[in-house]
CSV table of C-alpha atoms in Angstrom, one decimal:
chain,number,residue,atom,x,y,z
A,1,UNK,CA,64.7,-91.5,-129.0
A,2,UNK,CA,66.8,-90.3,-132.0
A,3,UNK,CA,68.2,-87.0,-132.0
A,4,UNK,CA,65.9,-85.8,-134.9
A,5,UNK,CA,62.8,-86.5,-132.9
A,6,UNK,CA,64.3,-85.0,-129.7
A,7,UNK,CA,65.2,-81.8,-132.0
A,8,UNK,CA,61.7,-82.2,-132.8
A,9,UNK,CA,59.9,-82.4,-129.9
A,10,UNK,CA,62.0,-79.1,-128.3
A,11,UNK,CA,61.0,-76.9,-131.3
A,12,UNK,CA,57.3,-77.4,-130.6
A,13,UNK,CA,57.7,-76.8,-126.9
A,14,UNK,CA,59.7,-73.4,-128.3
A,15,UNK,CA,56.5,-72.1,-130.3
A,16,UNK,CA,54.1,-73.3,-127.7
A,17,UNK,CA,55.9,-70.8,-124.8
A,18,UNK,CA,56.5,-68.5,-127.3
A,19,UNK,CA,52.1,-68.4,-128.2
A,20,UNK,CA,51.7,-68.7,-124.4
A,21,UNK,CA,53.8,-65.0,-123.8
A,22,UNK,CA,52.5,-63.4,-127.0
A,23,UNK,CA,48.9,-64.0,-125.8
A,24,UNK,CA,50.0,-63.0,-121.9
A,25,UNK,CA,50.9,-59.8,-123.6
A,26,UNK,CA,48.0,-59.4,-125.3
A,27,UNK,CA,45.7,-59.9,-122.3
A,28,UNK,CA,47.9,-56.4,-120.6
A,29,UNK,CA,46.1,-53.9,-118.9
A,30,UNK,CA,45.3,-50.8,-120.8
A,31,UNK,CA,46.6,-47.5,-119.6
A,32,UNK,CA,43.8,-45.0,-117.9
A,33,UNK,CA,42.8,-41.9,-120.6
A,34,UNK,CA,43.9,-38.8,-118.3
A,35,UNK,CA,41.8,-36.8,-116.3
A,36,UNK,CA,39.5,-33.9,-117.8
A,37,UNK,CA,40.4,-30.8,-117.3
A,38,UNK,CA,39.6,-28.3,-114.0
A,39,UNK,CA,36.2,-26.9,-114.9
A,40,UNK,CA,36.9,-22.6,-115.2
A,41,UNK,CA,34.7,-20.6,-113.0
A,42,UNK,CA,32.5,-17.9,-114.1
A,43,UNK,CA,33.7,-14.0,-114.6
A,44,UNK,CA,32.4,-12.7,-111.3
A,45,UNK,CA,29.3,-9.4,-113.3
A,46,UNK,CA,31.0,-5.9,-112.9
A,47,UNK,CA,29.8,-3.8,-110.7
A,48,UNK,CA,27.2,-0.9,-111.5
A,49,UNK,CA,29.1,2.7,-111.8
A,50,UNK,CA,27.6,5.7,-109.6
A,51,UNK,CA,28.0,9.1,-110.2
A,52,UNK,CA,27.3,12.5,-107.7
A,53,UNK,CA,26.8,15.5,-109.7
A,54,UNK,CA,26.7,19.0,-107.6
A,55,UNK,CA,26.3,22.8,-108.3
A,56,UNK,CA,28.0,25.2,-105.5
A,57,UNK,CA,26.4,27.8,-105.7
A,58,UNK,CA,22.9,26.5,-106.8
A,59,UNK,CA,21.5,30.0,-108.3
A,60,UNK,CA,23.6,32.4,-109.2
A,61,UNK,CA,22.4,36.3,-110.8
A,62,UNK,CA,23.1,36.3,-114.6
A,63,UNK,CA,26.4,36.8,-116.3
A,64,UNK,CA,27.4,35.1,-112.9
A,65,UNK,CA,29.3,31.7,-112.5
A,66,UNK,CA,29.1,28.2,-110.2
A,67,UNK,CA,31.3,25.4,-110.2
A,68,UNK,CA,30.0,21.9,-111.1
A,69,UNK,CA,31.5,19.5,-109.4
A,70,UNK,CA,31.0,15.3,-110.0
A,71,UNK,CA,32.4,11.8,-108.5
A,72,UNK,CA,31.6,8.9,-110.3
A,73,UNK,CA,32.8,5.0,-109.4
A,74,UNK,CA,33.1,2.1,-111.4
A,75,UNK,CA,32.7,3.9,-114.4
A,76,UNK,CA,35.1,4.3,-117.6
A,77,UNK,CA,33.6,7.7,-118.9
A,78,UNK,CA,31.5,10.5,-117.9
A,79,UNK,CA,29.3,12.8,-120.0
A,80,UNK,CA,27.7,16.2,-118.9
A,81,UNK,CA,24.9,17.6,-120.8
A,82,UNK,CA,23.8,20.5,-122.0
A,83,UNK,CA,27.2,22.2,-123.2
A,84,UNK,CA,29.8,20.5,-121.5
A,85,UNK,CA,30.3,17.1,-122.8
A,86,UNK,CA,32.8,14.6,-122.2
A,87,UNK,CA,34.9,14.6,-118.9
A,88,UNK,CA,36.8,12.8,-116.4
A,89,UNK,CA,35.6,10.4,-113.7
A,90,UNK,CA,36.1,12.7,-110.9
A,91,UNK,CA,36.1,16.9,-111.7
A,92,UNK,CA,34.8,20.2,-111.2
A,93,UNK,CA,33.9,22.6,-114.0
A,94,UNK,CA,33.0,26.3,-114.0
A,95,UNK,CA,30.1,27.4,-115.7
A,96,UNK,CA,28.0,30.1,-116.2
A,97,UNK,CA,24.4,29.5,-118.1
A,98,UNK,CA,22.5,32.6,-119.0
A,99,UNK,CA,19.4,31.1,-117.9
A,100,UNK,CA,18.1,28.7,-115.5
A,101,UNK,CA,19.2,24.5,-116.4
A,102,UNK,CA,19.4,21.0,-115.2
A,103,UNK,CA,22.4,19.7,-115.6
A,104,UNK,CA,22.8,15.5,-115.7
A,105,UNK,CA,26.1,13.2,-115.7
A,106,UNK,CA,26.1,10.1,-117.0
A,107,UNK,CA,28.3,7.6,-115.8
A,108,UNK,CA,29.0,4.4,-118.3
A,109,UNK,CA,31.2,1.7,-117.6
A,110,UNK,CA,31.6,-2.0,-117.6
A,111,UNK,CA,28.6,-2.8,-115.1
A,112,UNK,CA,25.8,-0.4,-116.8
A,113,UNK,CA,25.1,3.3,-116.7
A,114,UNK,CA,24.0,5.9,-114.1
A,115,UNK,CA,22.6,9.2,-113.9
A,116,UNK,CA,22.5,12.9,-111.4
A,117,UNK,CA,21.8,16.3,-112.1
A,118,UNK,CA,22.1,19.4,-110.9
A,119,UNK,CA,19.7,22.4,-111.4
A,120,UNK,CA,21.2,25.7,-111.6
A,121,UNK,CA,18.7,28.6,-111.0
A,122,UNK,CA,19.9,31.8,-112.6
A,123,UNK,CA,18.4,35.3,-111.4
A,124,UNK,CA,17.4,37.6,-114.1
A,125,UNK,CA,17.8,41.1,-113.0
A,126,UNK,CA,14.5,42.7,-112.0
A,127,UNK,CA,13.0,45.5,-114.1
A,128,UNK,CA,13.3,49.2,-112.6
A,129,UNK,CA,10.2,48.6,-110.4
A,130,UNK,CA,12.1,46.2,-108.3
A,131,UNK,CA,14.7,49.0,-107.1
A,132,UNK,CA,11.4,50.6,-105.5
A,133,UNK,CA,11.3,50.5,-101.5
A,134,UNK,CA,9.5,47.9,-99.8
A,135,UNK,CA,5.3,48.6,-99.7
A,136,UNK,CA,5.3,50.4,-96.4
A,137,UNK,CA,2.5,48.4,-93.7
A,138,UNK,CA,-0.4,50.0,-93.0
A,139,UNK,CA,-1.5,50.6,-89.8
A,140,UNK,CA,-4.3,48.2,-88.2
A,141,UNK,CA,-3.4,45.6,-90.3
A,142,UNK,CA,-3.1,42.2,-89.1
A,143,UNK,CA,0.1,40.4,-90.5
A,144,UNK,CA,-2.4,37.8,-92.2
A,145,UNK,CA,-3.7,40.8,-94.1
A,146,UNK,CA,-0.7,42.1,-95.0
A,147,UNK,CA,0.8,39.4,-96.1
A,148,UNK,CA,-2.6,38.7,-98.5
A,149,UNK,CA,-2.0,42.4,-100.2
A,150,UNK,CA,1.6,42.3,-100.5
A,151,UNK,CA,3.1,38.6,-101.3
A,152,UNK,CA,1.8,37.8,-105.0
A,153,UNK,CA,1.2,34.2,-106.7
A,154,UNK,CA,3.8,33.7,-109.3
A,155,UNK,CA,2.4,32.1,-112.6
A,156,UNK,CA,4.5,29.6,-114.9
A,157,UNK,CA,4.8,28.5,-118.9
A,158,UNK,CA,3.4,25.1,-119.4
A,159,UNK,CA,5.1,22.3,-118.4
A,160,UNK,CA,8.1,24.6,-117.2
A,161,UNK,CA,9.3,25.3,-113.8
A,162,UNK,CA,11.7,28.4,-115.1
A,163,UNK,CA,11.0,31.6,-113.5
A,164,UNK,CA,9.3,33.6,-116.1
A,165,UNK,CA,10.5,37.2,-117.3
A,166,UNK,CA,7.2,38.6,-116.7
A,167,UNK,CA,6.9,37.2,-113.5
A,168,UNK,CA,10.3,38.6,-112.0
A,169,UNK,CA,8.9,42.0,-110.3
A,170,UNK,CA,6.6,39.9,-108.5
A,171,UNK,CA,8.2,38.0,-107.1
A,172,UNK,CA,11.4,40.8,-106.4
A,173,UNK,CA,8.3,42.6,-104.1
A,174,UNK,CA,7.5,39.2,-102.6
A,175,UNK,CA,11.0,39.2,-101.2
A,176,UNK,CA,11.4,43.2,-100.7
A,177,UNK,CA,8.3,42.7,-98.4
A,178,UNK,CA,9.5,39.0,-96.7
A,179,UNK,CA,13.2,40.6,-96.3
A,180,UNK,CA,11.7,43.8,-94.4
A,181,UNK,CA,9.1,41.4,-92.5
A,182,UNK,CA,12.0,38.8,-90.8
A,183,UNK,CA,9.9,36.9,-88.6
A,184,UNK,CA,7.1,35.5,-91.0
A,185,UNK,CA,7.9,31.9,-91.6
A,186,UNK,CA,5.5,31.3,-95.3
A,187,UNK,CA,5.1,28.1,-97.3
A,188,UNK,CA,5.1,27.9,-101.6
A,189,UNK,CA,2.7,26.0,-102.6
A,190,UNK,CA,3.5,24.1,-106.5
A,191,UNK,CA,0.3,23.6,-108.6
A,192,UNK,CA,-0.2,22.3,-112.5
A,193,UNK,CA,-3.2,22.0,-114.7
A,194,UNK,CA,-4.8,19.0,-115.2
A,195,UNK,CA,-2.6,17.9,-118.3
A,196,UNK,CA,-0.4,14.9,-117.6
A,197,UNK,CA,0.0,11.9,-115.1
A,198,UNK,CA,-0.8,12.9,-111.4
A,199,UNK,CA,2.8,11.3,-110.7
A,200,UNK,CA,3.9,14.0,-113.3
A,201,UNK,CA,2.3,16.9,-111.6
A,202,UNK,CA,3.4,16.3,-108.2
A,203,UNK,CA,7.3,16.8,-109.4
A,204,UNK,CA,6.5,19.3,-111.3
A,205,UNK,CA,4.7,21.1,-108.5
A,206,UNK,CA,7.6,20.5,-106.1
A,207,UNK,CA,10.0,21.9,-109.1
A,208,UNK,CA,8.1,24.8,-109.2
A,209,UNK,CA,8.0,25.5,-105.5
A,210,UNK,CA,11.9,24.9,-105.2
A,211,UNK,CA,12.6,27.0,-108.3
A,212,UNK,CA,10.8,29.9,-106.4
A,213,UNK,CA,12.2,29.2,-102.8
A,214,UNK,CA,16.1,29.1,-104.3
A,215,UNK,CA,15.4,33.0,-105.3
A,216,UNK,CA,13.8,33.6,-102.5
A,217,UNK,CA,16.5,32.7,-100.6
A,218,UNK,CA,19.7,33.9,-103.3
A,219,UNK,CA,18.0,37.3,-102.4
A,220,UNK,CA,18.8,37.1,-98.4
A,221,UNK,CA,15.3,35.1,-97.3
A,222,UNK,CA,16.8,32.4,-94.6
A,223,UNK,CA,15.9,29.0,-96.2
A,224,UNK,CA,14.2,28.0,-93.0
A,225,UNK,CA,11.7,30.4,-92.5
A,226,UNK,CA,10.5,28.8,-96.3
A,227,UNK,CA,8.6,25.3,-96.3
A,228,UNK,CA,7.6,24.2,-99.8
A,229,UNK,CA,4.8,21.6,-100.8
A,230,UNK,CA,3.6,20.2,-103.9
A,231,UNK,CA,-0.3,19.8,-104.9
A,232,UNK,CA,0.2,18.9,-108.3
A,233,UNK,CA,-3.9,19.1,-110.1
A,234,UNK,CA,-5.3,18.5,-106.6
A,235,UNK,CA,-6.1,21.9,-106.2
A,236,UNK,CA,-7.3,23.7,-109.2
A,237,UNK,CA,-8.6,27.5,-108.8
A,238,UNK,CA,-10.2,26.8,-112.3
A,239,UNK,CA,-11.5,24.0,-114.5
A,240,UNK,CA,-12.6,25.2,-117.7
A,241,UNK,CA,-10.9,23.5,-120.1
A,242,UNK,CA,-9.2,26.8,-122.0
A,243,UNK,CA,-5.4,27.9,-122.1
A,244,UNK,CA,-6.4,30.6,-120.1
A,245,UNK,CA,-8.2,28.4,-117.1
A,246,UNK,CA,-4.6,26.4,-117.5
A,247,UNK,CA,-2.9,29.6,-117.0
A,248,UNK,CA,-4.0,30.4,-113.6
A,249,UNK,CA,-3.3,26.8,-112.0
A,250,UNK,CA,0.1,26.9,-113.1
A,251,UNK,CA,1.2,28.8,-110.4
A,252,UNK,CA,3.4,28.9,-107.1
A,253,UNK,CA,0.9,30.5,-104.3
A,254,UNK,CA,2.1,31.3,-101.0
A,255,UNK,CA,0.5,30.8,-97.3
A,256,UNK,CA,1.1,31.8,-93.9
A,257,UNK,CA,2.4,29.6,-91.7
A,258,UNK,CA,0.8,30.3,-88.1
């Protein structure tokens, strides 16, 4: 063999090692794409605020003053309506309405809203009749009879539950005659007139009978010789359908307990 054809014969054994690695190189196994990233767990919800709303004293006489005082949780503001408006979480404010009110705080915050209240009953000064003495008892009487003549029924505005001016010197003798009478125990019954739900009527019947049982008791009555029960429309003493029949079952009545 010449030296040409051995120069020869080397060069194609060069190119076919050289094809042999560039198509080993070729046939390389690919890098893995990297892993996805950590799926993020859900916010966990906020939680629901809560509020407390309280009046110390709960009735007061008028041109007096009570404190409200209120806790809420979970909550970024508070509002107090009627009158006092926006306020801190956590407080206490003194107040003094000129007439009897519901107070209600509403908590807001992150999780929702929430609501109290707080009903403040304020005593209008009786009329000149109510400085009279106490009815004196007459004799023979039994207390059932007594009681009958001497502790009125006390009337209210529709769909109200506010003591009404008009109906103040009653029921000042009601409590001249219970506070001179210590040891009868009584119940307040709350009625309505027919107008509105039956669900309605019931609270308001039970507002009715509490809004007479807090005087009752701001004027020295002890608070557990009173038991107070709502009737709602259930017992009507009249059903014409006139303001007048309305009138007479809007009313607080009162009953001896034996």
């Amino acid at each position: 063999m010449s030296f040409s054809r051995t120069k020869g014969v080397g060069y194609t054994l060069f190119l076919f090692f050289t094809l042999v690695g560039l198509g080993c190189h070729k046939n390389a196994a690919a890098t893995p794409p990297p892993a996805p990233p950590p799926a993020s767990t859900p916010a966990a919800a906020a939680p629901a605020p809560t509020i407390t709303l309280r009046a110390q004293p709960g009735a007061i006489d008028r041109g007096g003053a009570t404190t409200l005082q209120w806790d809420a949780k979970n909550a970024t503001s508070v509002t107090i309506t009627p009158g006092v408006g926006d306020v801190a979480v956590t407080g206490n404010r003194s107040v003094n309405p000129t007439s009897s009110v519901t107070y209600t705080a509403t908590a807001m915050g992150p999780g929702g809203s929430a609501t109290d209240t707080a009903r403040i009953t304020v005593n209008t000064p009786p009329p000149a009749a109510a400085s009279a003495p106490p009815p004196r008892n007459a004799p023979n009487l039994t207390t059932e009879q007594l009681f009958e003549q001497n502790v009125k029924t006390i009337y209210f505005d529709y769909d109200k539950a506010d003591i009404k001016p008009d109906q103040m010197s009653a029921l000042q003798g009601n409590a001249s005659w219970l506070k001179a009478n210590p040891n009868v125990r009584f119940t307040i019954e709350g009625h309505c007139d027919d107008r509105g739900s039956e669900e309605y009527n019931l609270a308001l019947g039970d507002r009715r009978a509490n809004a007479v049982k807090e005087y009752l008791a701001a004027q020295g009555i002890p608070a557990n010789r009173i038991m107070t029960v709502s009737y709602g429309e259930e017992r009507p003493i009249c059903r014409d359908e006139t303001e007048d029949c309305f009138a007479k079952n809007r009313r607080a009545a009162f009953t001896l307990n034996q």
